[in-house]
C-alpha positions as MATLAB code, in Angstrom:
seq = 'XXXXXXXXXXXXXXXXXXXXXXXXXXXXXXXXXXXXXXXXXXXXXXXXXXXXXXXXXXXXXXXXXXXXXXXXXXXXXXXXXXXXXXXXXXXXXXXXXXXXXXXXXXXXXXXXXXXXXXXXXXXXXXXXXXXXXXXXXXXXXXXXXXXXXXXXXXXXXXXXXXXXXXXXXXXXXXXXXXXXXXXXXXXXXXXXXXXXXXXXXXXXXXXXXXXXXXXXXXXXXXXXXXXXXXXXXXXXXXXXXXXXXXXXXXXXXXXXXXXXXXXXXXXXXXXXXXXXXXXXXXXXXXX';
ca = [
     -29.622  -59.197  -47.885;
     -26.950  -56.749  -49.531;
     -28.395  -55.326  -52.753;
     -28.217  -51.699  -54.131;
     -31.489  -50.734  -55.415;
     -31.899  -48.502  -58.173;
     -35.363  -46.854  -59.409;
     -35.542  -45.855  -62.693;
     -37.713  -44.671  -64.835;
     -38.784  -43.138  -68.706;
     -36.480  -39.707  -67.457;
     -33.299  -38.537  -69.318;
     -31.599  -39.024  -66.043;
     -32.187  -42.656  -66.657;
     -29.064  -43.501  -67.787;
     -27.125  -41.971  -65.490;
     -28.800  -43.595  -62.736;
     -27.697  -46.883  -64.169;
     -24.347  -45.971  -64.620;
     -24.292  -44.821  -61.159;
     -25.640  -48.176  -59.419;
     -23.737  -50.226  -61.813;
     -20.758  -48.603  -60.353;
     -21.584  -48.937  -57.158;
     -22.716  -52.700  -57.267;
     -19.073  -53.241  -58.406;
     -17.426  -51.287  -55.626;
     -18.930  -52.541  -52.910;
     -20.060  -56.006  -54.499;
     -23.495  -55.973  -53.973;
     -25.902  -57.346  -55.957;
     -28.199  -54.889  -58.021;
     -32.027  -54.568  -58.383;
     -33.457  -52.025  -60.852;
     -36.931  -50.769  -59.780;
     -39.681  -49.516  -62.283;
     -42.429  -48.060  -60.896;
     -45.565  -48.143  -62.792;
     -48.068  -45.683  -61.214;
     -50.808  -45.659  -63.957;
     -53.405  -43.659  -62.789;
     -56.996  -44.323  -63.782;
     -59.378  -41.808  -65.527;
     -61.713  -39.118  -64.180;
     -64.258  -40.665  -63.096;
     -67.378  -40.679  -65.973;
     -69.850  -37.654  -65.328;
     -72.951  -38.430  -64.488;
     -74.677  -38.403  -67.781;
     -78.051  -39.557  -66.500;
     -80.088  -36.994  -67.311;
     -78.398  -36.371  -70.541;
     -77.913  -40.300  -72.043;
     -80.223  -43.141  -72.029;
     -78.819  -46.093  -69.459;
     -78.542  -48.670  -72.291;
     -75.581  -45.835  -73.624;
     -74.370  -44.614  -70.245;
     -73.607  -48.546  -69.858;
     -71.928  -48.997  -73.123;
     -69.697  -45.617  -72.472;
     -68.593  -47.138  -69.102;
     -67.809  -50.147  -70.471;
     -65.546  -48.621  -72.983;
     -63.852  -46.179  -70.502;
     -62.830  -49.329  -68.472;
     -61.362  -51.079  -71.687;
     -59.473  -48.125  -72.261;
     -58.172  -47.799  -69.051;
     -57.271  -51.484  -68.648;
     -55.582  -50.998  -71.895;
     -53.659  -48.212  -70.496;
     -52.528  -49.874  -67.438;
     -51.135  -52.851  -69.996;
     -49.665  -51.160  -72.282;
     -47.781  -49.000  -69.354;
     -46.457  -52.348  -67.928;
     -45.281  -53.451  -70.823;
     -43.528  -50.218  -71.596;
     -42.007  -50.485  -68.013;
     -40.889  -54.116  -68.328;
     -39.157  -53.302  -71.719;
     -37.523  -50.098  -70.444;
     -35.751  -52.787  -67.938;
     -35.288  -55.317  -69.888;
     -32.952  -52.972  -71.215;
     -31.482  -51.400  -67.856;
     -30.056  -54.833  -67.209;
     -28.331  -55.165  -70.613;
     -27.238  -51.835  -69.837;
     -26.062  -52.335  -66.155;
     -24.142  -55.636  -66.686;
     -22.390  -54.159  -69.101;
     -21.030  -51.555  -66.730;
     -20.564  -53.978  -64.062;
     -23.411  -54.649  -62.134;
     -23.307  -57.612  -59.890;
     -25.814  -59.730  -60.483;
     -28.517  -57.389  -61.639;
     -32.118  -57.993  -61.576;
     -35.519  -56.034  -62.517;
     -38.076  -55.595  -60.354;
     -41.371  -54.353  -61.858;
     -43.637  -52.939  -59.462;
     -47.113  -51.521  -59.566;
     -47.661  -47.598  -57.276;
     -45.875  -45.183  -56.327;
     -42.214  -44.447  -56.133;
     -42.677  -43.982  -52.487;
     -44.457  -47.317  -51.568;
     -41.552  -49.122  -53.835;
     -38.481  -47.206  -51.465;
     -40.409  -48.277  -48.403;
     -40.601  -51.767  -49.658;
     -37.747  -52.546  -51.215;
     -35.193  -50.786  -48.640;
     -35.285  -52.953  -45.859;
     -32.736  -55.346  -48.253;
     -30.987  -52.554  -49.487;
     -27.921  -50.758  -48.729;
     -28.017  -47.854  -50.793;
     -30.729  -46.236  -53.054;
     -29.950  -43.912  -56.258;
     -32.389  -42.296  -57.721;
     -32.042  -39.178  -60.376;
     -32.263  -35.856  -59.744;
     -35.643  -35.912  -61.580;
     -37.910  -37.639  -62.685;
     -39.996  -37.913  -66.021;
     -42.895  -36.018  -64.834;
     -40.920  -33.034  -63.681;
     -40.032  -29.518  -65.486;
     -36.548  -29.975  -66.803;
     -36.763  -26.465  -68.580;
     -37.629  -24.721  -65.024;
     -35.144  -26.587  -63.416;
     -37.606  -28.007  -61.034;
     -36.111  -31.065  -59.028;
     -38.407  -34.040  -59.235;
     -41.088  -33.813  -56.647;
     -40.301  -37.123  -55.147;
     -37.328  -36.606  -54.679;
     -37.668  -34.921  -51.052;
     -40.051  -37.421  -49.746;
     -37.775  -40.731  -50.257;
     -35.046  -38.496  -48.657;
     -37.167  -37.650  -45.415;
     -38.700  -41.191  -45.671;
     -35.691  -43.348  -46.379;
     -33.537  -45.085  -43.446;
     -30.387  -46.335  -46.334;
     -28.272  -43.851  -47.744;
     -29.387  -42.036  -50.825;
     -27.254  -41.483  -54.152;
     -28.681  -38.669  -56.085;
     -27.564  -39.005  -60.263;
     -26.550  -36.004  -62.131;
     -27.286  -36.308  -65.558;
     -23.788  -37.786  -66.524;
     -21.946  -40.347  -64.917;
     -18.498  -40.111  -63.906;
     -16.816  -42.409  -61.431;
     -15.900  -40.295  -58.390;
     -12.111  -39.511  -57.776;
     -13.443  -37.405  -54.859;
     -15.946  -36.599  -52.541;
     -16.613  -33.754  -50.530;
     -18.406  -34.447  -47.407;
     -20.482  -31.160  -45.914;
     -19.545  -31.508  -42.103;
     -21.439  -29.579  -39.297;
     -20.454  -32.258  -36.824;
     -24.155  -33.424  -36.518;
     -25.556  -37.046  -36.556;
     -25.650  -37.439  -40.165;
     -22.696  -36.429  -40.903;
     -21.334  -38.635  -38.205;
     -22.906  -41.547  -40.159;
     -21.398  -40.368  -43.287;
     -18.351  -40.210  -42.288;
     -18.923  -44.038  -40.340;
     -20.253  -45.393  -43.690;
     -17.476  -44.040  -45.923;
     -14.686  -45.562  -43.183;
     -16.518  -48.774  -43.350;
     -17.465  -49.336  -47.182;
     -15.854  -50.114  -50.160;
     -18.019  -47.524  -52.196;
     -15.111  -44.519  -52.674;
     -12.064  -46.782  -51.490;
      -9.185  -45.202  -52.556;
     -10.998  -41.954  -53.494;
      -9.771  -38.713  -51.780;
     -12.161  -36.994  -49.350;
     -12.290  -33.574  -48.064;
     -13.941  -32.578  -45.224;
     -15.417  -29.052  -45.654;
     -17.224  -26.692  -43.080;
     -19.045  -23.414  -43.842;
     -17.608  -21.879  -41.050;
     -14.402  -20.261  -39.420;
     -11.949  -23.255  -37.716;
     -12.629  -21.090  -34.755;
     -16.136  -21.880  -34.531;
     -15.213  -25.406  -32.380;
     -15.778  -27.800  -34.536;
     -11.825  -28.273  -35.334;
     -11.359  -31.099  -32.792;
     -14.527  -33.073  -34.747;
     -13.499  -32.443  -37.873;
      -9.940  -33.962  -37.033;
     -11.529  -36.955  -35.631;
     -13.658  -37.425  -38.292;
     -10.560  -37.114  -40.627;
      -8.604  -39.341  -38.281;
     -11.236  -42.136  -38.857;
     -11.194  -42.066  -42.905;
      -7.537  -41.459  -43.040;
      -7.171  -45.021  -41.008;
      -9.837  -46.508  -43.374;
      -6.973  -45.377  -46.071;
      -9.048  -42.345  -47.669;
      -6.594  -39.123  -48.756;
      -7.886  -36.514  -46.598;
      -8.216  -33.082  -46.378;
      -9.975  -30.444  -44.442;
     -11.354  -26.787  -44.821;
     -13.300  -24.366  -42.848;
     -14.573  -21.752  -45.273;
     -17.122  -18.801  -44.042;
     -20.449  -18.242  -45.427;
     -23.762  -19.460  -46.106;
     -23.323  -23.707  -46.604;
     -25.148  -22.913  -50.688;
     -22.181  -20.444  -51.823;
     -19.341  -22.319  -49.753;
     -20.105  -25.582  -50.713;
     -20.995  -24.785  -54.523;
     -18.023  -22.597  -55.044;
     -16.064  -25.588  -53.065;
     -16.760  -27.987  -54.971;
     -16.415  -26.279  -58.531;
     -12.792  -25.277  -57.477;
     -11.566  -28.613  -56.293;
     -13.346  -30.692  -59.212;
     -15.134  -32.904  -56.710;
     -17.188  -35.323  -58.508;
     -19.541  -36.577  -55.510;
     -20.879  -34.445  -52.756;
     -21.972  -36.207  -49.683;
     -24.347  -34.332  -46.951;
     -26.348  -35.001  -43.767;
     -30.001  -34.788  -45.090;
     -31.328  -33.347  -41.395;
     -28.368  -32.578  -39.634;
     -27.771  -29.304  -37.119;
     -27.042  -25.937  -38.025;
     -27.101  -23.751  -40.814;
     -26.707  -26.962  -43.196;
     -29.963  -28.254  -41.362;
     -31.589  -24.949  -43.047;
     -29.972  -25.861  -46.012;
     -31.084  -29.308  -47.035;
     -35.150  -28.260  -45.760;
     -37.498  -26.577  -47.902;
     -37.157  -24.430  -50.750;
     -32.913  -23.920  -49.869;
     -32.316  -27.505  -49.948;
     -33.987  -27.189  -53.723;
     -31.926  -24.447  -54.851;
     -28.836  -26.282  -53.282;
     -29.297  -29.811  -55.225;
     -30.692  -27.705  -58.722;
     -27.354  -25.598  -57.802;
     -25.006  -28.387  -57.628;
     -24.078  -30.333  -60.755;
     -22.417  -33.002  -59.699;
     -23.763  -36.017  -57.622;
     -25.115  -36.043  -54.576;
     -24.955  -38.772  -51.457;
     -27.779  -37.939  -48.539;
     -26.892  -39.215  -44.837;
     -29.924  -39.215  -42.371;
     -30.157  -39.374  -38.324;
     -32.014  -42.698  -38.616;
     -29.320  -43.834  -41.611;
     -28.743  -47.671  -41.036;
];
C-alpha cells in the first residue's frame, strides 16, 4: 500500500508537518494518513494509606482516582480526534490525496513501527509538544523513530516552504546511496535542483562516486551540481546550505565517516537544532 504517513500532534510544529505531507502526498500521489498518538499516562499509583485511612475511605479514594483517570484518558482522545478532525480539513486543502486520520492509543514509537510497513515516507516535526522549545531541545523521539524506522524520514521545520532544492550530504556510504536511488526514482523533488555536497577535498576519492551519483539524478532529469568543501560536515553543511538557499537537506542517518559522527549522539542534535530548514533522513536498512 502507498501512503505517506504523517504523526502529528498538540506541537507548534503541527502545522508545518501538515503542510509538509500534504505536499508530498501531491508529488508523489500517495495517499495520506495523519497519525495522533494519544499516550495518556495513568497516575502515581495511590500511597498506601492503610495505616493512615480507614478501608471504607481508602476504597472510596481509589475509586475516585480511577474516575479521574478514565476521565483523563477520554477527554485526551477526544482532544486528539478533534485536533485531526481538523488536520484533514487542513491537509486537503493543501492537496493531500486522499487523506485520512488515524487515532491511535501509545506511544509515538509503537505507532511508526505499526503504521510503516504501508508507508513510504514518514514526517514528523522537529519537536514535539512535550519538548523545551526555549532550550532548543529537539524532541526526544525524534532519534529513536530515526534509528528504528526502515522508510525514509521527513523532518518539518517550523514553516513550510515547497523545496526548489535539496542538498544531499554525500560521504559515498549506503545511505546516501539510497538517497540518491530514491530521489532518481520518485516523484517527491521532480524538477527540483539537487546539489551534491561533500565535507571534504575532491582529492579525498570520492570524485568518481559523487559523479556517478550525479550521473544517476541528472538522467532522472534533476539540475545537478556538485561541491567538495573542507571541514567538519556541521560548519560545511550549515554554512552550505545558508549560502545556496537550499530549502530541504537530505542525509544518510548512519552512514560512514565523519557524517556517521555527525548524525549520532549529541552532534547529530546540534546539527538538526543548527539547521533551519527541513530535513530528509536515509538509513542502511531504508526500503
Amino acid at each position: 500500500m502507498d501512503r505517506i504517513t504523517a504523526f502529528i500532534d498538540q506541537s507548534s510544529y503541527a502545522a508545518s508537518v501538515i503542510e509538509h505531507a500534504a505536499w508530498a502526498s501531491a508529488a508523489t500521489g500517495y495517499g495520506l494518513d495523519l497519525v495522533h498518538a494519544v499516550n495518556h499516562r495513568r497516575g502515581p499509583a495511590p500511597v498506601d494509606l492503610t495505616g493512615a485511612i480507614g478501608l471504607g475511605a481508602r476504597s472510596t479514594l481509589m475509586e475516585s482516582l480511577t474516575k479521574h483517570d478514565e476521565a483523563a484518558a477520554r477527554l485526551a482522545r477526544e482532544a486528539g480526534q478533534a485536533l485531526l478532525d481538523e488536520a484533514v480539513a487542513r491537509a486537503r486543502e493543501k492537496g493531500g490525496v486522499d487523506v485520512k486520520a488515524r487515532l491511535r492509543t501509545g506511544d509515538l514509537l509503537s505507532a511508526v513501527e505499526d503504521t510503516e510497513p504501508g508507508s513510504r515516507l514518514l514526517v514528523l516535526g522537529k519537536r514535539g509538544e512535550h519538548a523545551n522549545f526555549a532550550a532548543g531541545h529537539l524532541g526526544s523521539n525524534l532519534e529513536r523513530v530515526a534509528r528504528a524506522a526502515s522508510r525514509p524520514i521527513l523532518v518539518a521545520n517550523r514553516e513550510f516552504a515547497r523545496p526548489q532544492h535539496a542538498v544531499i550530504a554525500f560521504d559515498g556510504g549506503a545511505s546516501a546511496g539510497k538517497a540518491v536511488s530514491h530521489l532518481a526514482k520518485g516523484k517527491l523533488l521532480r524538477g527540483a535542483k539537487i546539489t551534491l555536497l561533500n565535507a571534504g577535498s575532491r582529492e579525498d576519492g570520492l570524485a568518481a562516486e559523487m559523479d556517478a551519483a550525479a550521473a544517476i539524478l541528472t538522467e532522472a532529469g534533476h539540475t545537478v551540481d556538485t561541491a567538495f568543501r573542507p571541514g567538519s560536515p556541521e560548519s560545511v553543511i550549515t554554512d552550505f546550505v545558508g549560502e545556496v538557499g537550499a530549502d530541504l537537506l537530505v542525509m544518510g542517518a548512519y552512514g560512514h565517516s565523519r557524517i556517521r559522527t555527525l548524525l549520532i549522539g549529541s552532534t547529530t542534535t546540534a546539527m538538526m537544532r543548527a539547521c533551519r530548514i527541513p530535513v530528509m533522513l536515509f538509513r542502511p536498512e531504508t526500503v
